[in-house]
CSV table of C-alpha atoms and ligand atoms in Angstrom, one decimal:
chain,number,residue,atom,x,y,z
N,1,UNK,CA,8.9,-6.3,-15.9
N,2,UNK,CA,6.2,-3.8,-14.8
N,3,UNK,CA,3.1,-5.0,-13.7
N,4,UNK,CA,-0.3,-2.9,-14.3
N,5,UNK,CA,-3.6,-2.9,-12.5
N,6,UNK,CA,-5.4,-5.3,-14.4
N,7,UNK,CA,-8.9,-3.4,-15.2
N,8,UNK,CA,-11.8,-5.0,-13.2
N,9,UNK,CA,-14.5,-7.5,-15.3
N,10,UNK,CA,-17.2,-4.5,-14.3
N,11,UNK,CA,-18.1,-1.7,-13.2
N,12,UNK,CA,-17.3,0.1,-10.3
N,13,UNK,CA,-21.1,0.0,-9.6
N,14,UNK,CA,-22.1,-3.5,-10.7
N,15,UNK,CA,-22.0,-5.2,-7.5
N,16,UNK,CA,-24.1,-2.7,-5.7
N,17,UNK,CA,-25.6,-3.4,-3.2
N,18,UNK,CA,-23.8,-6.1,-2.0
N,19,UNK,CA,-20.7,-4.2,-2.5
N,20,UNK,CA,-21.0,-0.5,-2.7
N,21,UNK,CA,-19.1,1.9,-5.1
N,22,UNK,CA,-17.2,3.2,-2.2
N,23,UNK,CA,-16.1,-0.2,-1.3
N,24,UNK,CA,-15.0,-0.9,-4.6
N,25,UNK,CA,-13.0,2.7,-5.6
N,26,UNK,CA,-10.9,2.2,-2.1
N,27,UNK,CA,-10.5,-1.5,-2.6
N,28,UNK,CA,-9.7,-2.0,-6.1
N,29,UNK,CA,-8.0,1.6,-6.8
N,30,UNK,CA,-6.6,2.5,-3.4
N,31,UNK,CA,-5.9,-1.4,-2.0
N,32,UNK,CA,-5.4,-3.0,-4.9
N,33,UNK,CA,-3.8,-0.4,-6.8
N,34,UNK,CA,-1.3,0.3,-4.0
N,35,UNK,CA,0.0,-3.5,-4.0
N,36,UNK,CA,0.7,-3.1,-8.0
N,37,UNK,CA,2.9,0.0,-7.2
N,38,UNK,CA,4.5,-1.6,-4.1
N,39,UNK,CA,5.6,-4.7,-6.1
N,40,UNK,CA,6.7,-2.9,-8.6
N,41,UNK,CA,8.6,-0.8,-5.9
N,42,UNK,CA,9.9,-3.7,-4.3
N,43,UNK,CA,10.8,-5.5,-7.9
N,44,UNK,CA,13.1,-2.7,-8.5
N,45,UNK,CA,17.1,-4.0,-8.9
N,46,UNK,CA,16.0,-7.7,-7.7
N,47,UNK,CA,16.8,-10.5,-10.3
N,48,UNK,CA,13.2,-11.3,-9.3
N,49,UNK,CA,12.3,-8.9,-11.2
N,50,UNK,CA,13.6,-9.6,-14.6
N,51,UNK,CA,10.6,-12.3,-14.5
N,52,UNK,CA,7.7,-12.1,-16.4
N,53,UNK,CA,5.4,-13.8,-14.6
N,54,UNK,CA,3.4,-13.2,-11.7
N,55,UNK,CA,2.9,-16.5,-10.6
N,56,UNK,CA,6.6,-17.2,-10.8
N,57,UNK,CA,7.3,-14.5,-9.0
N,58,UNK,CA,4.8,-15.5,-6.5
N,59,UNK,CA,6.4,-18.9,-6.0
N,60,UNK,CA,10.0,-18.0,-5.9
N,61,UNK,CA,9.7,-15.3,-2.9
N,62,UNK,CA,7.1,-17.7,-0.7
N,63,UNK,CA,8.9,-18.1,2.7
N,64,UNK,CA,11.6,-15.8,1.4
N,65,UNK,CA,13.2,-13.6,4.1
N,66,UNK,CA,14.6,-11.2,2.0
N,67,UNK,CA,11.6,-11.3,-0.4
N,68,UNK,CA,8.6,-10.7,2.0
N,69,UNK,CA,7.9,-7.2,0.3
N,70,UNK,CA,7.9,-9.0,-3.1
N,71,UNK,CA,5.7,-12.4,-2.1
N,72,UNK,CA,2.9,-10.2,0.0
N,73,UNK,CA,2.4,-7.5,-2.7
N,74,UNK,CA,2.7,-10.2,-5.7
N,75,UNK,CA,0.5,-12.6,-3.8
N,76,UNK,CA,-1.8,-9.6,-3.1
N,77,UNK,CA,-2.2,-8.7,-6.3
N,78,UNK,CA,-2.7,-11.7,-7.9
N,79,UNK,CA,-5.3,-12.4,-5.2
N,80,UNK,CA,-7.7,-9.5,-6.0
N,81,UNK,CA,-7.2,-10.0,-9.7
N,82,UNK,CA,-8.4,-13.7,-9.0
N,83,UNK,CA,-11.0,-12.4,-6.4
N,84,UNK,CA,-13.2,-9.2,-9.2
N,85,UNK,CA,-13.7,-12.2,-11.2
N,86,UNK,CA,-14.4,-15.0,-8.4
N,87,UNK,CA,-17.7,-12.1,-8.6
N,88,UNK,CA,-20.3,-11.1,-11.2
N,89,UNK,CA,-23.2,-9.1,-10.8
N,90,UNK,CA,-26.2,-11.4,-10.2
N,91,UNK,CA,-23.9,-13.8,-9.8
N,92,UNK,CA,-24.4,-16.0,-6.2
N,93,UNK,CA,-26.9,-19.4,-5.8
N,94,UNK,CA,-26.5,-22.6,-6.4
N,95,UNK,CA,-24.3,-24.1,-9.6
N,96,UNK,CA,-25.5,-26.8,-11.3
N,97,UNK,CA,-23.0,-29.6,-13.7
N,98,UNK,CA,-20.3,-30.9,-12.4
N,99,UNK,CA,-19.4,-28.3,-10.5
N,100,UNK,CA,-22.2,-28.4,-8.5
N,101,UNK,CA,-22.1,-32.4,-8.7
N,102,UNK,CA,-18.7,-32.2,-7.0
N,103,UNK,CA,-19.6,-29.6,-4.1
N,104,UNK,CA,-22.9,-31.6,-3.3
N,105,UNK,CA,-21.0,-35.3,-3.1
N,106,UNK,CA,-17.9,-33.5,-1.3
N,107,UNK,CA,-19.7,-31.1,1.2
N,108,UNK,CA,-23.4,-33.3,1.4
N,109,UNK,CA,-25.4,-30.4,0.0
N,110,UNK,CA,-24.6,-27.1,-1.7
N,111,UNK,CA,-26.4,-26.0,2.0
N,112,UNK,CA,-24.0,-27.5,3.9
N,113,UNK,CA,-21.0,-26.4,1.8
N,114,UNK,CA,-22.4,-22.5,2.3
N,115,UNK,CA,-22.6,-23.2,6.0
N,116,UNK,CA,-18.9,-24.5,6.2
N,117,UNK,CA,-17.6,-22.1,4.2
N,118,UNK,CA,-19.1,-19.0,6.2
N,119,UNK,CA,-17.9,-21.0,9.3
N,120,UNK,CA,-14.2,-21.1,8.1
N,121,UNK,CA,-14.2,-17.6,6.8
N,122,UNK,CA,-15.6,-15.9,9.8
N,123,UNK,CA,-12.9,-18.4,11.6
N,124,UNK,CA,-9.8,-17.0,9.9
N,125,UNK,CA,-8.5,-14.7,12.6
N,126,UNK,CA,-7.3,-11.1,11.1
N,127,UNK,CA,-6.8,-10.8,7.9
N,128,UNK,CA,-7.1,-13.3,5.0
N,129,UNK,CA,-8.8,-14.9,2.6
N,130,UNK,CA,-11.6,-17.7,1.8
N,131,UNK,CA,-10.9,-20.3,-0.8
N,132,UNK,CA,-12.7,-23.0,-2.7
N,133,UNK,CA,-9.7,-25.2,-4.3
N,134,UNK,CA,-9.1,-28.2,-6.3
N,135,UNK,CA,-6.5,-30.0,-5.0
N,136,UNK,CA,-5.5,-32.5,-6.5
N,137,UNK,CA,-9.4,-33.3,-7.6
N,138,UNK,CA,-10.7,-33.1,-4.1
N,139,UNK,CA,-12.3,-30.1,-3.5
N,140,UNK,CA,-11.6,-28.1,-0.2
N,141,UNK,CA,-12.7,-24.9,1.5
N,142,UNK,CA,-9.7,-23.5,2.5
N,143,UNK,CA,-8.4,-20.5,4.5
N,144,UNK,CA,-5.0,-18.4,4.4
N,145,UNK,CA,-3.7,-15.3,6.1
N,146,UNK,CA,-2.3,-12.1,5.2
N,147,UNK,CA,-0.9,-12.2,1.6
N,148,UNK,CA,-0.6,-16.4,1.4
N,149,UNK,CA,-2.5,-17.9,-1.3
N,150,UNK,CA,-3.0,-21.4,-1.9
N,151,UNK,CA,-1.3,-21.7,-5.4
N,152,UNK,CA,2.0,-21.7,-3.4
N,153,UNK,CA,0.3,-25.1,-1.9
N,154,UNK,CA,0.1,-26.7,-5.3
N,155,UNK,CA,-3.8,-26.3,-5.1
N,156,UNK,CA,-5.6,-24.9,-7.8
N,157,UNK,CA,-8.1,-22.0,-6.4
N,158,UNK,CA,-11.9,-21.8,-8.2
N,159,UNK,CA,-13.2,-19.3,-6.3
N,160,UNK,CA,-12.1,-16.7,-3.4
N,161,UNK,CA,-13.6,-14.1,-0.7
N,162,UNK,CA,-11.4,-11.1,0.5
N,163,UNK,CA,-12.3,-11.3,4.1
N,164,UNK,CA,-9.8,-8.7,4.8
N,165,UNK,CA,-11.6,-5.7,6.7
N,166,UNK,CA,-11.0,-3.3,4.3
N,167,UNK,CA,-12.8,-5.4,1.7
N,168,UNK,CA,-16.4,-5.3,4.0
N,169,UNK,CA,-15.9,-2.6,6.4
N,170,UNK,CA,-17.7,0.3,5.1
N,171,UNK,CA,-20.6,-1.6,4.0
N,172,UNK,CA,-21.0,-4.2,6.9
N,173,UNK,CA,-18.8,-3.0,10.1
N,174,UNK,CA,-17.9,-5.8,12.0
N,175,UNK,CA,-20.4,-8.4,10.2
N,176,UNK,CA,-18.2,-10.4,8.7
N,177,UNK,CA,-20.1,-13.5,8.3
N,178,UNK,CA,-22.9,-11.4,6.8
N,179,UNK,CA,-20.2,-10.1,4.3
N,180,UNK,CA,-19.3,-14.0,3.2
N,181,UNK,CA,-23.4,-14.6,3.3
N,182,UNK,CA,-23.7,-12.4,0.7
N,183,UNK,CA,-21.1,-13.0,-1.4
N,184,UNK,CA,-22.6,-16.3,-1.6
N,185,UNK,CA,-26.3,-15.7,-2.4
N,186,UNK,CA,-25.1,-12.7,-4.7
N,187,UNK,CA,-22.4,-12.4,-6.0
N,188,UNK,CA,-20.3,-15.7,-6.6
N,189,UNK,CA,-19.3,-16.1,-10.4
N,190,UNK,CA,-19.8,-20.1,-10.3
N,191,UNK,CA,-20.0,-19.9,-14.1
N,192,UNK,CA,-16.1,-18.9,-13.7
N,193,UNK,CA,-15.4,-21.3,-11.2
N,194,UNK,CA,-17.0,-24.5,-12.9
N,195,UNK,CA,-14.8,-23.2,-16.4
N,196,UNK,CA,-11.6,-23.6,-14.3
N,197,UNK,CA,-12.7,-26.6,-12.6
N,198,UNK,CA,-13.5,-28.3,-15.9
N,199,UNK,CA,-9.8,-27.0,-17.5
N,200,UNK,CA,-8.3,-28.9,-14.7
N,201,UNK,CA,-9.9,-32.1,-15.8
N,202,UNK,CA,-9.8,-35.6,-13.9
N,203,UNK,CA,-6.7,-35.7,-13.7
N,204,UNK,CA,-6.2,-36.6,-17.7
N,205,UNK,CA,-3.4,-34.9,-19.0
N,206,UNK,CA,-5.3,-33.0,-21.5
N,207,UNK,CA,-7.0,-31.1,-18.8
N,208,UNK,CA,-4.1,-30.5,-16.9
N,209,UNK,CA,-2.4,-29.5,-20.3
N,210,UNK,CA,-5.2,-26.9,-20.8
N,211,UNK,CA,-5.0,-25.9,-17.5
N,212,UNK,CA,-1.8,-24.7,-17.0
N,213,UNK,CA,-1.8,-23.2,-20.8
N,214,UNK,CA,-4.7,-20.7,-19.2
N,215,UNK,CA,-2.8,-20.3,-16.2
N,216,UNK,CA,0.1,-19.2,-18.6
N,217,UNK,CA,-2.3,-17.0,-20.4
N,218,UNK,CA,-3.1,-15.2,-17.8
N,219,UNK,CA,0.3,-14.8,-15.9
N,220,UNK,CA,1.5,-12.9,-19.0
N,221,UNK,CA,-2.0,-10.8,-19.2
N,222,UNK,CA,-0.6,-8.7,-16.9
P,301,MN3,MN1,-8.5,-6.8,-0.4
C-alpha cells in the first residue's frame, strides 16, 4: 500500500501566531511530507509493505534491525498526523469533564500537570516528543525520542507536542519550553483529547471495543 499525506485539520495559517505559516509549510509539507515519501521509499519490495495499516506497520518494524527505515518514517508519520490534530486554533486552557476530572485527581491541579509536563518536555534530550497517555486508565505524561511513540508501549496517546527543533525553531530559537508553554495555553485541542479518552472507557469492554474500532478507522484513513 501507498500511504498519502493526510491533509492537515486547518489551515496553514490557523495557528498563527503561536505557530507561524513558515513553521507550518516546512514542517507539515517539507518534514512531514518527506517521511510519507521515505516510507513509502523504504516499503518498497518489503512484505511489510503489502500491509494496510499504519499502525501495523508501526508495530511490526519496532526494534527491528532491518526495518529501522520503515519504524522511524511510519512512526513519524503517524506522529505528526496524531500531533495537527493534538492542535486547534484557539484551542489551549484548561478542559473541563472527565478529562479534566482525571488530570486534576492524577497531576493535583491542571497547574501542576502544565508545570510537569513543560518540565518533562524541555527534559527530553534531542529530539522527541511530549505525550499525555492513557495507560491502562492511569494517565501519564510521557516522553520518547527520535521516531518512538508510545502506541508501541501499549499506551493509548491523547495528546502530543513535537518538540523536535524543527517543529519550534524558526519561531522560538532555542526556547523550547516557551514553545511547550504555548502549546499549552493556545493551542491544545482538549476537545479531541477528552473524545479519545472517553472512547477508551473504564476499562468496560464497550469502550475498549469503540476504541480500537476508531483506531481501525483511522489506520485505513490513510
Ligand atoms: Mn516534527
Amino acid at each position: 500500500m501507498t500511504f498519502k499525506l493526510r491533509p492537515l485539520p486547518y489551515a496553514k495559517n490557523a495557528l498563527a501566531p503561536s505557530i507561524s505559516e513558515r513553521t507550518m509549510e516546512f514542517h507539515y509539507e517539507k518534514h512531514h511530507g518527506g517521511y510519507v515519501n521515505k516510507l513509502n521509499a523504504a516499503l518498497e519490495g518489503k512484505d511489510l509493505g503489502k500491509s494496510d495499516s499504519l499502525e501495523e506497520i508501526i508495530h511490526k518494524s519496532y526494534k527491528d534491525e532491518s526495518a529501522k527505515g520503515v519504524f522511524n518514517n511510519a512512526a513519524q508519520v503517524w506522529n505528526h498526523d496524531f500531533f495537527w490534530r493534538s492542535m486547534a486554533p484557539n484551542g489551549g486552557g484548561e478542559p473541563g469533564g472527565k478529562l479534566g476530572d482525571a488530570i486534576k485527581s492524577t497531576f493535583g491541579s491542571y497547574d501542576q500537570f502544565c508545570s510537569s509536563f513543560v518540565e518533562k518536555a524541555g527534559a527530553q534530550f534531542g529530539s522527541g516528543w511530549a505525550w499525555l497517555v492513557n495507560d491502562l486508565g492511569k494517565l501519564k505524561i510521557v516522553t520518547t525520542p527520535n521516531a518512538v511513540t508510545p502506541i508501541v508501549e501499549g499506551q493509548s496517546p491523547l495528546m502530543t507536542c513535537d518538540v523536535w527543533e524543527h517543529a519550534y525553531y524558526l519561531d522560538y530559537q532555542n526556547d523550547r519550553p516557551g514553545f511547550v508553554k504555548t502549546f499549552l495555553d493556545k493551542l491544545v485541542n482538549w476537545e479531541f483529547a477528552a473524545e479519545r479518552f472517553s472512547q477508551q472507557g473504564d476499562g468496560d469492554e464497550g469502550g475498549q471495543r469503540r476504541f480500537r474500532e476508531q483506531e481501525e478507522k483511522y489506520a485505513h484513513a490513510g
